[in-house]
Amino acid sequence: MAIRKIITPPNPLLKQPSLKVQEVDDNIRALIRDMFDTMYAAPGIGLAAVQVGEPLSIIVMDIHSGDKDKEPRPYAMINPEVVWASDNKVTYQEGCLSVPDVYDEVERPAEVKVRWLDEQGNEREQLFTGLEAVCVQHEIDHTKGILFVDYLSRLKRERYLKKVIKRAQQEMTS
Ligand code: NI
């Protein structure tokens, strides 16, 4: 069990597309375990490998993370891809473990079908709705170097960038 450090802007890795995993091996499975440990410890409902400094196309998700009254719903997805998205949209207040203290509304397709490789290297495909649809799209965006703040209006992005600069300055002086 290992909890990894979660990177934050302006770390340039967060803006870079992740590499596809060529072979699902023990190193990949160990990384996925660390990602789950890190996500549950935060706690957060989703995490992409790039957020722990590994720019590989891998995400983990559990919308019941941090809720002891609910059964876990863990997903680990290697090379995930949205293969279908609904026309109807949903707006949800999003946050991100890599973007502390920023929460804002993002509009996305309400339902998506996702294809990925599981931890055994088998191809899987599933339709996601509700919060899982939002979360899986947010995490797949990370594998493309996209942060949810990239969808915000210019005014809101400027406010967010000020926070990033302020936090970076505080880290340098502390
Ligand atoms: Ni995120």
Short mmCIF file of C-alpha atoms and ligand atoms in Angstrom, two decimals:
data_model
loop_
_atom_site.label_atom_id
_atom_site.label_comp_id
_atom_site.label_asym_id
_atom_site.label_seq_id
_atom_site.Cartn_x
_atom_site.Cartn_y
_atom_site.Cartn_z
CA MET A 1 0.00 0.00 0.00
CA ALA A 2 1.37 3.36 -1.00
CA ILE A 3 -0.22 6.73 -1.04
CA ARG A 4 1.35 8.86 -3.76
CA LYS A 5 1.74 12.62 -3.89
CA ILE A 6 -0.92 14.27 -6.07
CA ILE A 7 0.53 16.87 -8.45
CA THR A 8 -1.07 20.29 -8.94
CA PRO A 9 -0.76 23.12 -11.49
CA PRO A 10 1.50 24.56 -12.75
CA ASN A 11 3.09 21.08 -13.07
CA PRO A 12 3.23 20.74 -16.89
CA LEU A 13 2.44 17.00 -16.77
CA LEU A 14 -1.21 17.87 -16.11
CA LYS A 15 -1.43 19.52 -19.54
CA GLN A 16 0.14 16.63 -21.46
CA PRO A 17 -1.70 13.72 -23.06
CA SER A 18 -0.88 10.42 -21.34
CA LEU A 19 0.69 7.47 -23.17
CA LYS A 20 -1.36 4.38 -23.93
CA VAL A 21 -0.42 1.31 -21.90
CA GLN A 22 1.17 -1.26 -24.21
CA GLU A 23 1.13 -4.22 -21.85
CA VAL A 24 -0.95 -4.80 -18.72
CA ASP A 25 1.66 -6.25 -16.37
CA ASP A 26 2.45 -6.35 -12.64
CA ASN A 27 3.93 -2.83 -12.74
CA ILE A 28 0.64 -1.50 -14.09
CA ARG A 29 -1.35 -3.45 -11.49
CA ALA A 30 0.91 -2.09 -8.70
CA LEU A 31 0.38 1.45 -9.99
CA ILE A 32 -3.40 0.89 -9.99
CA ARG A 33 -3.24 -0.28 -6.34
CA ASP A 34 -1.33 2.88 -5.43
CA MET A 35 -3.89 4.96 -7.32
CA PHE A 36 -6.76 3.39 -5.35
CA ASP A 37 -4.88 3.93 -2.08
CA THR A 38 -4.25 7.56 -2.99
CA MET A 39 -7.84 8.17 -4.15
CA TYR A 40 -9.45 6.60 -1.05
CA ALA A 41 -7.04 8.39 1.29
CA ALA A 42 -7.76 11.80 -0.20
CA PRO A 43 -10.73 10.99 -0.30
CA GLY A 44 -11.81 11.47 -3.88
CA ILE A 45 -14.12 9.63 -6.30
CA GLY A 46 -11.70 9.47 -9.23
CA LEU A 47 -8.02 9.71 -10.06
CA ALA A 48 -5.92 9.51 -13.21
CA ALA A 49 -2.36 8.14 -13.24
CA VAL A 50 -0.95 11.45 -14.45
CA GLN A 51 -2.16 13.02 -11.19
CA VAL A 52 0.39 10.91 -9.31
CA GLY A 53 3.06 11.85 -11.84
CA GLU A 54 2.71 8.81 -14.14
CA PRO A 55 1.56 9.99 -17.58
CA LEU A 56 -0.06 6.68 -18.56
CA SER A 57 -3.64 6.29 -19.73
CA ILE A 58 -5.07 4.75 -16.55
CA ILE A 59 -7.92 5.93 -14.33
CA VAL A 60 -9.60 4.69 -11.16
CA MET A 61 -13.07 5.62 -9.93
CA ASP A 62 -15.40 4.85 -7.04
CA ILE A 63 -18.33 7.20 -6.57
CA HIS A 64 -18.89 5.72 -3.09
CA SER A 65 -15.37 6.62 -1.95
CA GLY A 66 -15.51 8.37 1.42
CA ASP A 67 -19.03 7.04 2.17
CA LYS A 68 -18.81 4.22 4.73
CA ASP A 69 -22.55 3.48 4.47
CA LYS A 70 -22.31 2.47 0.82
CA GLU A 71 -20.82 -0.56 -0.92
CA PRO A 72 -17.63 0.28 -2.84
CA ARG A 73 -18.02 0.55 -6.63
CA PRO A 74 -14.39 0.46 -7.76
CA TYR A 75 -13.39 0.69 -11.43
CA ALA A 76 -9.85 0.55 -12.79
CA MET A 77 -9.62 1.39 -16.48
CA ILE A 78 -6.60 1.12 -18.72
CA ASN A 79 -6.63 3.08 -22.02
CA PRO A 80 -10.24 4.22 -21.45
CA GLU A 81 -12.10 5.80 -24.37
CA VAL A 82 -15.55 7.31 -24.72
CA VAL A 83 -17.10 5.42 -27.66
CA TRP A 84 -20.56 6.99 -27.45
CA ALA A 85 -22.00 10.06 -25.73
CA SER A 86 -25.65 11.05 -25.34
CA ASP A 87 -26.99 14.26 -26.86
CA ASN A 88 -28.64 15.24 -23.60
CA LYS A 89 -26.35 17.06 -21.22
CA VAL A 90 -26.07 17.41 -17.48
CA THR A 91 -24.47 20.15 -15.40
CA TYR A 92 -22.58 19.12 -12.31
CA GLN A 93 -20.47 20.94 -9.72
CA GLU A 94 -17.00 19.45 -10.24
CA GLY A 95 -13.82 19.51 -8.26
CA CYS A 96 -10.45 17.82 -8.74
CA LEU A 97 -7.79 16.47 -6.37
CA SER A 98 -5.20 18.27 -8.52
CA VAL A 99 -7.08 21.58 -8.39
CA PRO A 100 -7.60 22.23 -4.66
CA ASP A 101 -10.25 24.69 -3.50
CA VAL A 102 -11.87 25.15 -6.92
CA TYR A 103 -15.38 23.86 -7.56
CA ASP A 104 -17.49 24.87 -10.50
CA GLU A 105 -20.23 23.76 -12.82
CA VAL A 106 -19.33 21.88 -15.98
CA GLU A 107 -21.77 20.68 -18.64
CA ARG A 108 -21.16 17.23 -20.14
CA PRO A 109 -23.09 14.47 -21.90
CA ALA A 110 -25.40 12.81 -19.35
CA GLU A 111 -24.58 9.27 -20.50
CA VAL A 112 -21.46 7.79 -22.04
CA LYS A 113 -20.36 4.38 -23.21
CA VAL A 114 -16.72 3.70 -22.30
CA ARG A 115 -14.36 1.01 -23.60
CA TRP A 116 -11.22 0.06 -21.67
CA LEU A 117 -8.88 -2.75 -20.68
CA ASP A 118 -9.29 -4.21 -17.21
CA GLU A 119 -6.42 -5.27 -14.92
CA GLN A 120 -6.22 -8.65 -16.68
CA GLY A 121 -5.93 -6.97 -20.08
CA ASN A 122 -9.49 -7.91 -21.13
CA GLU A 123 -11.54 -5.45 -23.15
CA ARG A 124 -14.59 -4.11 -21.35
CA GLU A 125 -17.39 -1.81 -22.41
CA GLN A 126 -20.08 -0.27 -20.24
CA LEU A 127 -22.67 2.49 -20.23
CA PHE A 128 -22.34 5.01 -17.42
CA THR A 129 -25.04 7.36 -16.15
CA GLY A 130 -25.41 9.88 -13.33
CA LEU A 131 -22.36 10.79 -11.27
CA GLU A 132 -20.32 7.91 -12.76
CA ALA A 133 -20.82 9.36 -16.26
CA VAL A 134 -19.57 12.75 -15.05
CA CYS A 135 -16.64 11.27 -13.16
CA VAL A 136 -15.46 8.93 -15.91
CA GLN A 137 -15.47 11.82 -18.43
CA HIS A 138 -13.55 14.05 -16.00
CA GLU A 139 -10.92 11.30 -15.50
CA ILE A 140 -10.62 10.47 -19.22
CA ASP A 141 -10.05 14.20 -19.80
CA HIS A 142 -7.00 13.95 -17.50
CA THR A 143 -5.52 11.31 -19.85
CA LYS A 144 -5.79 13.93 -22.63
CA GLY A 145 -4.20 16.75 -20.61
CA ILE A 146 -7.54 18.47 -19.97
CA LEU A 147 -8.56 19.86 -16.56
CA PHE A 148 -12.19 20.71 -15.71
CA VAL A 149 -11.15 24.34 -15.24
CA ASP A 150 -10.35 24.41 -18.97
CA TYR A 151 -14.13 24.45 -19.57
CA LEU A 152 -14.79 27.50 -17.40
CA SER A 153 -15.46 31.00 -18.70
CA ARG A 154 -12.48 33.35 -19.13
CA LEU A 155 -13.41 35.29 -16.02
CA LYS A 156 -13.59 32.15 -13.89
CA ARG A 157 -10.36 30.81 -15.38
CA GLU A 158 -8.56 34.05 -14.48
CA ARG A 159 -9.81 33.74 -10.92
CA TYR A 160 -8.61 30.13 -10.83
CA LEU A 161 -5.18 31.07 -12.25
CA LYS A 162 -4.76 33.69 -9.51
CA LYS A 163 -5.34 30.95 -6.93
CA VAL A 164 -2.76 28.73 -8.64
CA ILE A 165 -0.14 31.51 -8.60
CA LYS A 166 -0.88 32.38 -4.99
CA ARG A 167 -0.58 28.76 -3.88
CA ALA A 168 2.68 28.26 -5.82
CA GLN A 169 4.10 31.36 -4.11
CA GLN A 170 3.01 30.11 -0.68
CA GLU A 171 4.68 26.74 -1.34
CA MET A 172 7.92 28.47 -2.32
CA THR A 173 8.03 30.60 0.83
CA SER A 174 6.88 27.93 3.32
NI NI B 1 -9.48 15.59 -11.62
#
